[in-house]
CSV table of C-alpha atoms and ligand atoms in Angstrom, one decimal:
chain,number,residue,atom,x,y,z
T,1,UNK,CA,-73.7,14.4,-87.9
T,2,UNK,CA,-73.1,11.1,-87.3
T,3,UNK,CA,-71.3,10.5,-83.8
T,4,UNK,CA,-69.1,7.9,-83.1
T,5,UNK,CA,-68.9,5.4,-79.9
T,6,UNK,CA,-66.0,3.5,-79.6
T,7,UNK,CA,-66.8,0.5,-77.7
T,8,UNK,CA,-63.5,-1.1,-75.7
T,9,UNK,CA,-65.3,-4.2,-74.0
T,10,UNK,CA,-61.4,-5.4,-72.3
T,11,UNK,CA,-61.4,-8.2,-70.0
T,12,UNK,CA,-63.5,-10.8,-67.9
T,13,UNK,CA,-66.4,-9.7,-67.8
T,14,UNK,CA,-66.7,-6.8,-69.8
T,15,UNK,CA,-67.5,-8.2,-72.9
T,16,UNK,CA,-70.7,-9.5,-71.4
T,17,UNK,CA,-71.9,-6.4,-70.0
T,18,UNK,CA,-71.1,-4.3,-72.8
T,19,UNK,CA,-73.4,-6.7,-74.8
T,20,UNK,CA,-75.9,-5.6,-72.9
T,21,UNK,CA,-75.3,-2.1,-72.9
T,22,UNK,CA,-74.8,-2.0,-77.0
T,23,UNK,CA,-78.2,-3.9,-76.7
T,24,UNK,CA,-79.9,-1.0,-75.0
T,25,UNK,CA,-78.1,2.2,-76.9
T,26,UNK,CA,-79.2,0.2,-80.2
T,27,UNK,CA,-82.6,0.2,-79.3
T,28,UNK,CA,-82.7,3.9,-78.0
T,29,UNK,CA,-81.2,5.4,-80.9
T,30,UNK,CA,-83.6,3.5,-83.3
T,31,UNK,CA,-86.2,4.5,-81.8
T,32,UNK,CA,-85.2,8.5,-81.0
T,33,UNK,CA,-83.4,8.6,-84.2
T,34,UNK,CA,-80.0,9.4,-83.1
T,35,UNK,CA,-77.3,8.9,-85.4
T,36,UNK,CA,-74.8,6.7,-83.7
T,37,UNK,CA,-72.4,4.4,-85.0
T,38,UNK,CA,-70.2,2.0,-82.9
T,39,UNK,CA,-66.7,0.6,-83.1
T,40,UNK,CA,-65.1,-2.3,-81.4
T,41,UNK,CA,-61.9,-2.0,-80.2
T,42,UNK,CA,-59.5,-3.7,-77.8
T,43,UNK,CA,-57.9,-2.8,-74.4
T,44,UNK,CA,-56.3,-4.1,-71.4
T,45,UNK,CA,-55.2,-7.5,-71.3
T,46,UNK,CA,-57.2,-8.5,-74.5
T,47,UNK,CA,-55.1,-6.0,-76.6
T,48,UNK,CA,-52.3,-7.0,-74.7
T,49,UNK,CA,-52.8,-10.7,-75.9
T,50,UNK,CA,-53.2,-9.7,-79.7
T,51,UNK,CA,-50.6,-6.8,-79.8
T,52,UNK,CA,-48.3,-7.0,-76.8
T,53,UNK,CA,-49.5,-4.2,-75.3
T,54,UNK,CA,-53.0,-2.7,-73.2
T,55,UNK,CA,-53.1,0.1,-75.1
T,56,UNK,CA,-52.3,0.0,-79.0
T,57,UNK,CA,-51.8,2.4,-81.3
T,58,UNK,CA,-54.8,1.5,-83.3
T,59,UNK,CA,-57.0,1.5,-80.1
T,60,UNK,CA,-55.3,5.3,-79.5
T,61,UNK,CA,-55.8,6.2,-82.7
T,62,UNK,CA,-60.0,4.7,-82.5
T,63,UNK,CA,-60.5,6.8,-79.2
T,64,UNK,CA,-59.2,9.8,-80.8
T,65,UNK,CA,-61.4,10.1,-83.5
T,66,UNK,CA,-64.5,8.4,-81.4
T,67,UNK,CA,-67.1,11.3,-79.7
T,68,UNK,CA,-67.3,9.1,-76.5
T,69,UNK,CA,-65.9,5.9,-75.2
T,70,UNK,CA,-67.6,3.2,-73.6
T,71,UNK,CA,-65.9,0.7,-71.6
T,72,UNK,CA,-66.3,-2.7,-69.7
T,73,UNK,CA,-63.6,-2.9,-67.4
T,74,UNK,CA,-59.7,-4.4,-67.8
T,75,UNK,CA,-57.8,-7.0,-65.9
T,76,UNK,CA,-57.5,-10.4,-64.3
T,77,UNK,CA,-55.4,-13.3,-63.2
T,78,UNK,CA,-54.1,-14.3,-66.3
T,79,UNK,CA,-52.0,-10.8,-66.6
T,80,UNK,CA,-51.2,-10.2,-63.2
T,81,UNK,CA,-47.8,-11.7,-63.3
T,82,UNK,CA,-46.5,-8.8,-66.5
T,83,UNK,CA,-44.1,-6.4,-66.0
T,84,UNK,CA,-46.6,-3.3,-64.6
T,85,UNK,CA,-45.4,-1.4,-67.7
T,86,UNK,CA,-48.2,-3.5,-69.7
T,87,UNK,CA,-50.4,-4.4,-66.9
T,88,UNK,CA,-54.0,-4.1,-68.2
T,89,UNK,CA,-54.8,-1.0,-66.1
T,90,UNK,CA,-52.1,0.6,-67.4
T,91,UNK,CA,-54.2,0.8,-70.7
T,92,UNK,CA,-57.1,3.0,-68.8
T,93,UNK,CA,-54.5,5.1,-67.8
T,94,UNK,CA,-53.2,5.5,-71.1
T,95,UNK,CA,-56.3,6.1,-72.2
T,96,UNK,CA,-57.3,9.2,-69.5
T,97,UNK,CA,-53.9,10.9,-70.6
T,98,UNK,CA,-54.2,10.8,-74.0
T,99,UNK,CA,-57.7,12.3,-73.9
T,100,UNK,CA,-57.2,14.4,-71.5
T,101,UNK,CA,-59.7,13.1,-69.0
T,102,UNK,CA,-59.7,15.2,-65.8
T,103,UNK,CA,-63.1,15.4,-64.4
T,104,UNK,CA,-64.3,11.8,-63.3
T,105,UNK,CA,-68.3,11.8,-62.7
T,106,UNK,CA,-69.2,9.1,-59.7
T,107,UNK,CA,-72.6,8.8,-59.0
T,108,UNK,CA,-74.1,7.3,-55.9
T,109,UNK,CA,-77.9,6.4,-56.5
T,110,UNK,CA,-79.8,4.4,-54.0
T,111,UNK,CA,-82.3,2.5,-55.5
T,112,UNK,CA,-85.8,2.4,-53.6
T,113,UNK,CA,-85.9,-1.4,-54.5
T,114,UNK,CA,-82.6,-2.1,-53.4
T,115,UNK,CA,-82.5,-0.3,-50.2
T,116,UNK,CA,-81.9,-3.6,-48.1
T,117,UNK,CA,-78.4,-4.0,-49.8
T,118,UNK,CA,-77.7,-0.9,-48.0
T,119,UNK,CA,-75.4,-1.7,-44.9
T,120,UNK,CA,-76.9,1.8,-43.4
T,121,UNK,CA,-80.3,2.5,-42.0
T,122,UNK,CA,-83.0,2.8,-44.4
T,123,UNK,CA,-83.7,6.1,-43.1
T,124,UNK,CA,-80.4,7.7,-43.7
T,125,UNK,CA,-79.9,6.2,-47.3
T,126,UNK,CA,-83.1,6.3,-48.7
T,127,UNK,CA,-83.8,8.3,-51.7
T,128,UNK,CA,-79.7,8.8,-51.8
T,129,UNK,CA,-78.9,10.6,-54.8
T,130,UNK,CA,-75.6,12.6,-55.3
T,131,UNK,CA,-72.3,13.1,-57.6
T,132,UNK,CA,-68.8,13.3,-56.8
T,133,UNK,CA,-66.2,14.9,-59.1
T,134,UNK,CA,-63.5,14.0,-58.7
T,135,UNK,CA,-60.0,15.7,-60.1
T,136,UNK,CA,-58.3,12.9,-62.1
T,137,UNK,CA,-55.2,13.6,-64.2
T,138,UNK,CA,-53.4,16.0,-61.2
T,139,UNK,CA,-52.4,16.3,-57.3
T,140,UNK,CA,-50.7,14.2,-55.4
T,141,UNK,CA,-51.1,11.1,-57.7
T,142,UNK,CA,-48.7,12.7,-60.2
T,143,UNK,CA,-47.0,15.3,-58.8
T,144,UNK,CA,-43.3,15.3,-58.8
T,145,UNK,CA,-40.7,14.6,-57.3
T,146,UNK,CA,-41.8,11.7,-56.1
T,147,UNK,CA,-39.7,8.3,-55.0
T,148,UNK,CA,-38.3,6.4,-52.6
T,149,UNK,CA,-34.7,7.8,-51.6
T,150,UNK,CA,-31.8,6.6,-49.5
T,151,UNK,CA,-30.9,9.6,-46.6
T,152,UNK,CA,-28.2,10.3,-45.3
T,153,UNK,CA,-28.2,8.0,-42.3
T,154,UNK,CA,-29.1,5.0,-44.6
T,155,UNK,CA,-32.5,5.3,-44.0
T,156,UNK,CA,-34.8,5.1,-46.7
T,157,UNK,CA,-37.6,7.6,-46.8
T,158,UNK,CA,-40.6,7.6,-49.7
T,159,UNK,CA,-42.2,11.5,-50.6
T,160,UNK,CA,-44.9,12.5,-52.8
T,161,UNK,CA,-45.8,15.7,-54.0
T,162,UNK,CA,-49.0,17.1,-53.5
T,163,UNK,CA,-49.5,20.3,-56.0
T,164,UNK,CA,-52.5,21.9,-58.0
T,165,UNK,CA,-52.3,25.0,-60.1
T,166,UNK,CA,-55.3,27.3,-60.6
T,167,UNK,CA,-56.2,26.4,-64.0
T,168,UNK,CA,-56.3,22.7,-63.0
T,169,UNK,CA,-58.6,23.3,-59.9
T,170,UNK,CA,-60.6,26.1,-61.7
T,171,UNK,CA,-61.8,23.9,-64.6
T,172,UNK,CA,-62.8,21.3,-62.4
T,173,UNK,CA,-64.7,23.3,-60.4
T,174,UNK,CA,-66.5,24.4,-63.5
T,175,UNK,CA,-67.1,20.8,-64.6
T,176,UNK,CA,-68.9,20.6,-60.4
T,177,UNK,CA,-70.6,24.0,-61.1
T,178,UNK,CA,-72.2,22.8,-64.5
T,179,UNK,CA,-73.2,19.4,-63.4
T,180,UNK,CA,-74.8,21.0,-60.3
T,181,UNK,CA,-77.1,23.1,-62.7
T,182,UNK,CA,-78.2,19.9,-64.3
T,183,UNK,CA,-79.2,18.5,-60.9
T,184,UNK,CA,-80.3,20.1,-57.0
T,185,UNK,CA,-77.3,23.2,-57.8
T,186,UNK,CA,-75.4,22.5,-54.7
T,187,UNK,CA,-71.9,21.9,-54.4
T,188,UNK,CA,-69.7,20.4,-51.5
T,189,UNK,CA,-66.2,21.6,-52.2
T,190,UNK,CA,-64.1,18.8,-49.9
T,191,UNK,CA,-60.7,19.8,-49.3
T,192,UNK,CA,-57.9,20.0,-46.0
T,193,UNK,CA,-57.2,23.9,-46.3
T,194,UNK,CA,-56.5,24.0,-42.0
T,195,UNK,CA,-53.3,22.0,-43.1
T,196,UNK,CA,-52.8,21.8,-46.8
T,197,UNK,CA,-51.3,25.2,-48.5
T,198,UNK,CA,-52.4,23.4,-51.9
T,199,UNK,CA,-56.3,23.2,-51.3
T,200,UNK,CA,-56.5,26.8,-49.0
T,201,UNK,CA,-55.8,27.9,-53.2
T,202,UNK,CA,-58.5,25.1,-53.9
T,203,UNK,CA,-60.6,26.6,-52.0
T,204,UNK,CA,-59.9,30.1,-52.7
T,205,UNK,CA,-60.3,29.2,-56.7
T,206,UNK,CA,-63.3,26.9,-55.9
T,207,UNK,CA,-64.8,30.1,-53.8
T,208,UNK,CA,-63.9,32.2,-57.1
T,209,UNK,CA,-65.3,30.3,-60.1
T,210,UNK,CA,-68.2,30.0,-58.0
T,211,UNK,CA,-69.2,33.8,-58.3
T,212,UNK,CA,-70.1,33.0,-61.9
T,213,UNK,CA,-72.6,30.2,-61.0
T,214,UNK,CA,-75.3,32.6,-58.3
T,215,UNK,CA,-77.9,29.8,-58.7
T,216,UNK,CA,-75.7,27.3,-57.4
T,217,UNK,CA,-75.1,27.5,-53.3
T,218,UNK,CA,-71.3,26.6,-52.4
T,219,UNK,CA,-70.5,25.3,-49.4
T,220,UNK,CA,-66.6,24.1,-48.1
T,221,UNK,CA,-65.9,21.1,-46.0
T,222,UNK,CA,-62.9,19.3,-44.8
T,223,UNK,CA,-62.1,16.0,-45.9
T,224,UNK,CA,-61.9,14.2,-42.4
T,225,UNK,CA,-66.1,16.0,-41.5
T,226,UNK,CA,-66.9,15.2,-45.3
T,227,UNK,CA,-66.2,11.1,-44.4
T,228,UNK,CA,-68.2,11.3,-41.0
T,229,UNK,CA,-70.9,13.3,-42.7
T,230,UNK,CA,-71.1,10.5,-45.9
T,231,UNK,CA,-71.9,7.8,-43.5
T,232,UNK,CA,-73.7,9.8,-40.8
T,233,UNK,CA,-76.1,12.0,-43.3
T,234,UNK,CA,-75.2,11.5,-46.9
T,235,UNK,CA,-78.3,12.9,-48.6
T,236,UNK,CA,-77.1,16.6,-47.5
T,237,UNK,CA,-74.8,16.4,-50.1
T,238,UNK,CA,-75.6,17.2,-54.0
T,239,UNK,CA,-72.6,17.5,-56.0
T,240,UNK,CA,-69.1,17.0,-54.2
T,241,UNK,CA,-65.8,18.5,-55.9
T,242,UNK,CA,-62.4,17.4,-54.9
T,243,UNK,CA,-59.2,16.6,-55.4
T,244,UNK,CA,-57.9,13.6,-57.0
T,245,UNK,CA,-56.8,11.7,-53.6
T,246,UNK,CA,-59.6,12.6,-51.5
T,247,UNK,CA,-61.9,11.8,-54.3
T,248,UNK,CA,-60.7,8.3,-54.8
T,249,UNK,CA,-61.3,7.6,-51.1
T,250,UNK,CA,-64.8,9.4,-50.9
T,251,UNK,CA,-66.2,8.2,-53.9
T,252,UNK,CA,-65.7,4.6,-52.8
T,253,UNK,CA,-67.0,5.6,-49.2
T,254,UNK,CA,-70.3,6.8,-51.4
T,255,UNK,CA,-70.4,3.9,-53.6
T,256,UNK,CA,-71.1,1.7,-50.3
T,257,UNK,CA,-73.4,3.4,-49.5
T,258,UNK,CA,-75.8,2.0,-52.0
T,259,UNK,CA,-74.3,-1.5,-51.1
T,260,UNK,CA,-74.6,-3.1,-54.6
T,261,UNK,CA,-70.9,-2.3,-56.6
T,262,UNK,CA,-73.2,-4.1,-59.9
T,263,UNK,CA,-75.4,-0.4,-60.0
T,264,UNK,CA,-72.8,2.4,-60.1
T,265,UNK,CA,-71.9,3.5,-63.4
T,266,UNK,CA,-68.7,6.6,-64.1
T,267,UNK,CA,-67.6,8.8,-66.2
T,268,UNK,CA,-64.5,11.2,-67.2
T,269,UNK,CA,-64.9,14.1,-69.3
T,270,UNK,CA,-62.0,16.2,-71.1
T,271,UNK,CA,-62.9,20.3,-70.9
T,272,UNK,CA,-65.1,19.6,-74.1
T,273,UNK,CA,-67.3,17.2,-72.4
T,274,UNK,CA,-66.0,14.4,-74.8
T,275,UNK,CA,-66.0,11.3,-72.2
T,276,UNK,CA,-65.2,7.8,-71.2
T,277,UNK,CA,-68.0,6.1,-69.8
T,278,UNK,CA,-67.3,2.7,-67.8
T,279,UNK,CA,-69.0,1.0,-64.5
T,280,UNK,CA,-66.9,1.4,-61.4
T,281,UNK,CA,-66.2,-2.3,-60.9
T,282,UNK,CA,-63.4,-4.4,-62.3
T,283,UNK,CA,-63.7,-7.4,-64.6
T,284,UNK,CA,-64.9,-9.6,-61.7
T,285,UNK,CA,-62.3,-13.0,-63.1
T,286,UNK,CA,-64.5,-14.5,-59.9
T,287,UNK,CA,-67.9,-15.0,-61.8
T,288,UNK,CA,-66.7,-14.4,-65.8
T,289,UNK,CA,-67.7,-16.5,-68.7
T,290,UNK,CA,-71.1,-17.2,-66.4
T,291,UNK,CA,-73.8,-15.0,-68.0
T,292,UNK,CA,-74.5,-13.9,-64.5
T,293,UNK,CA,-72.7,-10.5,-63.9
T,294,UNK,CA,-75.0,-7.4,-63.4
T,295,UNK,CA,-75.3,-5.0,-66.5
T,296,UNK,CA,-77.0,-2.5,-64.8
T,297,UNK,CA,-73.9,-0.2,-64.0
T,298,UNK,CA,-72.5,-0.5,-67.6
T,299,UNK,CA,-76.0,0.4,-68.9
T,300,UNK,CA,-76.4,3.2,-66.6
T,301,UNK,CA,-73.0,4.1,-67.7
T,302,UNK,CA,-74.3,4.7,-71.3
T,303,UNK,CA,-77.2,6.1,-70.4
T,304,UNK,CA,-74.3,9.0,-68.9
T,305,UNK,CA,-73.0,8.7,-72.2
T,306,UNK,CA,-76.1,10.5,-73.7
T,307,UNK,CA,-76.6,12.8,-70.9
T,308,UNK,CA,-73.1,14.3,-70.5
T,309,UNK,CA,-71.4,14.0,-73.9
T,310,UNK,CA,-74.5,14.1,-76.3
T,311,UNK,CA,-77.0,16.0,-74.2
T,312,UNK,CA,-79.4,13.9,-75.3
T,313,UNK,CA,-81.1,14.1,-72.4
T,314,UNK,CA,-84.5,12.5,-72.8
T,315,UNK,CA,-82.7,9.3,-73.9
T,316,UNK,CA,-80.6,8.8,-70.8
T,317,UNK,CA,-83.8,9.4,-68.6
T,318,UNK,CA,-85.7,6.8,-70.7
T,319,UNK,CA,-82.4,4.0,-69.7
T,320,UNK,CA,-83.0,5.6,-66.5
T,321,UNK,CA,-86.5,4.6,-66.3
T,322,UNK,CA,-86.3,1.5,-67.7
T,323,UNK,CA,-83.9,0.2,-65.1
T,324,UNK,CA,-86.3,1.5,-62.1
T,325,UNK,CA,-89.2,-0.5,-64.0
T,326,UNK,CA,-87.2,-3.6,-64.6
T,327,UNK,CA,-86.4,-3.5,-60.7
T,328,UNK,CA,-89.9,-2.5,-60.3
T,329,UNK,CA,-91.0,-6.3,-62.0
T,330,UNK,CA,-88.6,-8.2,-59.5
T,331,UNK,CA,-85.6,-8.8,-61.9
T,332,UNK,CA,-82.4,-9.3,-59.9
T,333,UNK,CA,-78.9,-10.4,-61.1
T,334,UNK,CA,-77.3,-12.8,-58.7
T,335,UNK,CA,-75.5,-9.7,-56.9
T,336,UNK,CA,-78.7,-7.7,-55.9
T,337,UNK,CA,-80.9,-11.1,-55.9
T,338,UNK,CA,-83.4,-11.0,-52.8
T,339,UNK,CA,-85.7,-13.6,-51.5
T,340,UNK,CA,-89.2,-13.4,-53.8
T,341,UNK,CA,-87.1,-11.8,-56.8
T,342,UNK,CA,-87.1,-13.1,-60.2
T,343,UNK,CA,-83.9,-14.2,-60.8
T,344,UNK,CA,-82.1,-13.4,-64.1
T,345,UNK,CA,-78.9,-13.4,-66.3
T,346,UNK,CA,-76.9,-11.1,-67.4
T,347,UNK,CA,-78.6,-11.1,-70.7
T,348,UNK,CA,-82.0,-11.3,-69.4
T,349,UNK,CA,-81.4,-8.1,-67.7
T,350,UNK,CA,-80.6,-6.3,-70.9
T,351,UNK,CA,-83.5,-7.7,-72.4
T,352,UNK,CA,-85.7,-6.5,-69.6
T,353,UNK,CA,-84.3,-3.0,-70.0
T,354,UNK,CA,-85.2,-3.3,-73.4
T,355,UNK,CA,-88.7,-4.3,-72.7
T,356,UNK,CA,-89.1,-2.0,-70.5
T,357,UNK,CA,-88.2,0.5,-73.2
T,358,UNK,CA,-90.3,-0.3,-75.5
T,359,UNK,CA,-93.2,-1.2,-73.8
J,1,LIG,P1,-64.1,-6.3,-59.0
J,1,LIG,O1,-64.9,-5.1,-59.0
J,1,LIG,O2,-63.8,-6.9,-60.3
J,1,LIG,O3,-64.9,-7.4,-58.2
J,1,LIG,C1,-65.2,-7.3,-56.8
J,1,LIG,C2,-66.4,-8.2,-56.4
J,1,LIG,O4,-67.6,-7.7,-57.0
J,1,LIG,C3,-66.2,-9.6,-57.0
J,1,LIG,O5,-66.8,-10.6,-56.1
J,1,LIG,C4,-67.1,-9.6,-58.3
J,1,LIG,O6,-67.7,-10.8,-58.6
J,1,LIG,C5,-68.2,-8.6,-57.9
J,1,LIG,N1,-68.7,-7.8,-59.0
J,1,LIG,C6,-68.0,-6.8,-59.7
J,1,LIG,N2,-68.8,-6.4,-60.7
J,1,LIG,C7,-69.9,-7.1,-60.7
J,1,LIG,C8,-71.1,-7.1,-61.5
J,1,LIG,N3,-71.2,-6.3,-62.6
J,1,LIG,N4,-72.0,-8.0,-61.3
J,1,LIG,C9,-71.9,-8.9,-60.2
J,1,LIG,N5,-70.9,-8.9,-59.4
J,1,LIG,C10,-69.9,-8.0,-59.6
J,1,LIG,O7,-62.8,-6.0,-58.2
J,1,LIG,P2,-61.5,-7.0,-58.0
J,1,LIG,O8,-62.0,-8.4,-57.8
J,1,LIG,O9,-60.8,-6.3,-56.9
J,1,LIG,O10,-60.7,-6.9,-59.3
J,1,LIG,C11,-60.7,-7.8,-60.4
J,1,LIG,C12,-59.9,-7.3,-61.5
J,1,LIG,O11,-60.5,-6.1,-62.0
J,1,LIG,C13,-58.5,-6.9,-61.1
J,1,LIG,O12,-57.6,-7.3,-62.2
J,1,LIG,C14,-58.5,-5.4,-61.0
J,1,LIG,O13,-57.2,-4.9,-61.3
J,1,LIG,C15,-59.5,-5.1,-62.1
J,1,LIG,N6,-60.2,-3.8,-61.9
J,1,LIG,C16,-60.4,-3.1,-63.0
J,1,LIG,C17,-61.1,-1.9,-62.9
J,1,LIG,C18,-61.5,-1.2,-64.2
J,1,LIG,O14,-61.4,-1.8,-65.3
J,1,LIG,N7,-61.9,0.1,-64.1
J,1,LIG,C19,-61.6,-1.4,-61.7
J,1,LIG,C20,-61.3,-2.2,-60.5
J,1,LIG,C21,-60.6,-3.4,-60.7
């Protein structure tokens, strides 16, 4: 059957990067004979301008019926100054509730060619290769109550509420367990369990769901050890599974790692593996509308798309390969350029993906 991508490009520069990403998936699924077909549609500050809002009905009625989502990113100057009920962002958030989107995918992937952009010794990053998941629709981001109150000494005192319930930690930790299969069947289960009631049951669950996964070793760490150990040794780790707070903070802590924010594509999966696929950085307002944004992450990003939701994974490993040769050949966006490189647009990235494809 036919699958359907729905293709949100938003704001600065996403629509330039998605280009190049549509660029690449067309020519993949010509030439593997995948049947794909791909919708436009509009979010963040780009829906906002046509329908007052960042996240229209018809956009939530397009990601509904799409099998995956692929998205540039959402934001920007021009919108800061809204009410924060129809801020940009709050159309991605929109979008990860309505689908259900609870297990975000962050890669951190040193590239041998880029190892220089590295702020870490070559030795300790090279050959870096690992995933965090990260819990992304729970804990403390959500929870209730939450607020700022008045006590009563007049003193105003602000309280979240940090709270996870078994089903939401055990099908995350499924979600770590599966991906692990797919790759070096390790995973790092972060957590604070010497202070936190919540995570001793996420690690008690974690411990538990991992009994049905014997190929894959567990191991527990807590979250203050598991930020030395990403900057002191970070190619012990595999897959890393945590909660939604720590996650946000480590996964950032592993992006720099790799030292170029242009490379690292995401995703987030609902239980069915039906996913939204976007790179981690923002629209970049600094350098849109100048052809020379990187489209590496956004590519990579789709080439997640095949792997995760459509298991198609020969595809995503050809996109995979095809970025390694085009850095191979010199090509370098402005953001990863290096003296001696061949210095490129955003466009004549894509195409050299492509070339590299089908040569
Ligand atoms: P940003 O990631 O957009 O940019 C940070 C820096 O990295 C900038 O100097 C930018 O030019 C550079 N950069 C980012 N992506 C690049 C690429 N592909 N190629 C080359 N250089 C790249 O972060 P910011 O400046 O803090 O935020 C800008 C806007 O993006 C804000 O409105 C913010 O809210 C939004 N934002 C959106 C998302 C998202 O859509 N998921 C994520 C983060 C920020």
């Amino acid at each position: 059957m036919t699958k359907k991508i729905t293709v949100l490009p938003g704001d600065g520069i996403g629509p330039e990067i998605i280009a190049e990403a549509v660029k690449v998936l067309a020519v993949i699924t010509a030439d593997m004979n995948l049947a794909m077909v791909f919708e436009d549609g509009l979010i963040g500050g780009a829906a906002y301008d046509v329908f007052g809002t960042p996240f229209p009905e018809q956009t939530i009625a397009q990601v509904q019926e799409a099998d995956a989502i692929l998205l540039g990113a959402v934001g920007g100057p021009k919108w800061e100054s809204l009410d924060i009920s129809v801020r940009p962002e709050k159309g991605l958030l929109g979008l990860r509730s309505t689908l259900g989107l609870f297990a975000n995918l962050r890669p951190a992937v040193l590239y041998p060619q880029l190892e220089q952009a590295s702020t870490l010794k070559p030795e300790v990053v090279s050959g870096l290769d690992l995933m965090i998941v990260r819990e992304l629709t729970g804990g403390i981001y959500f929870g209730q109550p939450r607020g700022v109150r008045v006590l009563e000494n007049g003193e105003k005192q602000g309280f979240n509420t940090l709270v996870y319930s078994e089903s939401e930690i055990r099908r995350i930790a499924h979600s770590a367990f599966q991906i692990a299969q797919k790759r070096n069947r390790k995973v790092c289960s972060v957590d604070k369990a010497n202070v936190l009631e919540c995570t001793e049951l996420w690690r008690q669950v974690v411990t538990e769901v991992g009994k049905s996964y014997p190929d894959v070793a567990l191991s527990h760490m807590y979250v203050d050890n598991a930020a030395m150990q990403l900057v002191r040794a970070p190619k012990q780790f595999d897959v890393m599974v945590t909660s939604n707070m720590f996650g946000d903070i480590l996964s950032d802590t592993a992006a720099m790692l790799t030292g170029s924010i242009g490379m690292l594509p995401s995703a987030s999966l609902d239980a069915n593996n039906k996913g939204m696929y976007e790179p981690i950085h923002g629209s970049a307002p600094d350098i849109a509308g100048q052809g020379i944004a990187n489209p590496l992450a956004t590519i990579l990003s789709a080439s997640m798309m095949l792997r995760y939701t459509f298991n198609e994974t020969e595809a995503a490993e050809r996109i995979e390969a095809a970025v390694h040769s085009a850095l191979d050949a010199g090509f370098r966006t402005a953001d990863i350029y290096s003296e001696g490189m061949h210095k490129v647009s955003t466009a004549q990235m894509g195409d050299a993906i492509v070339a590299a494809l089908k040569g």
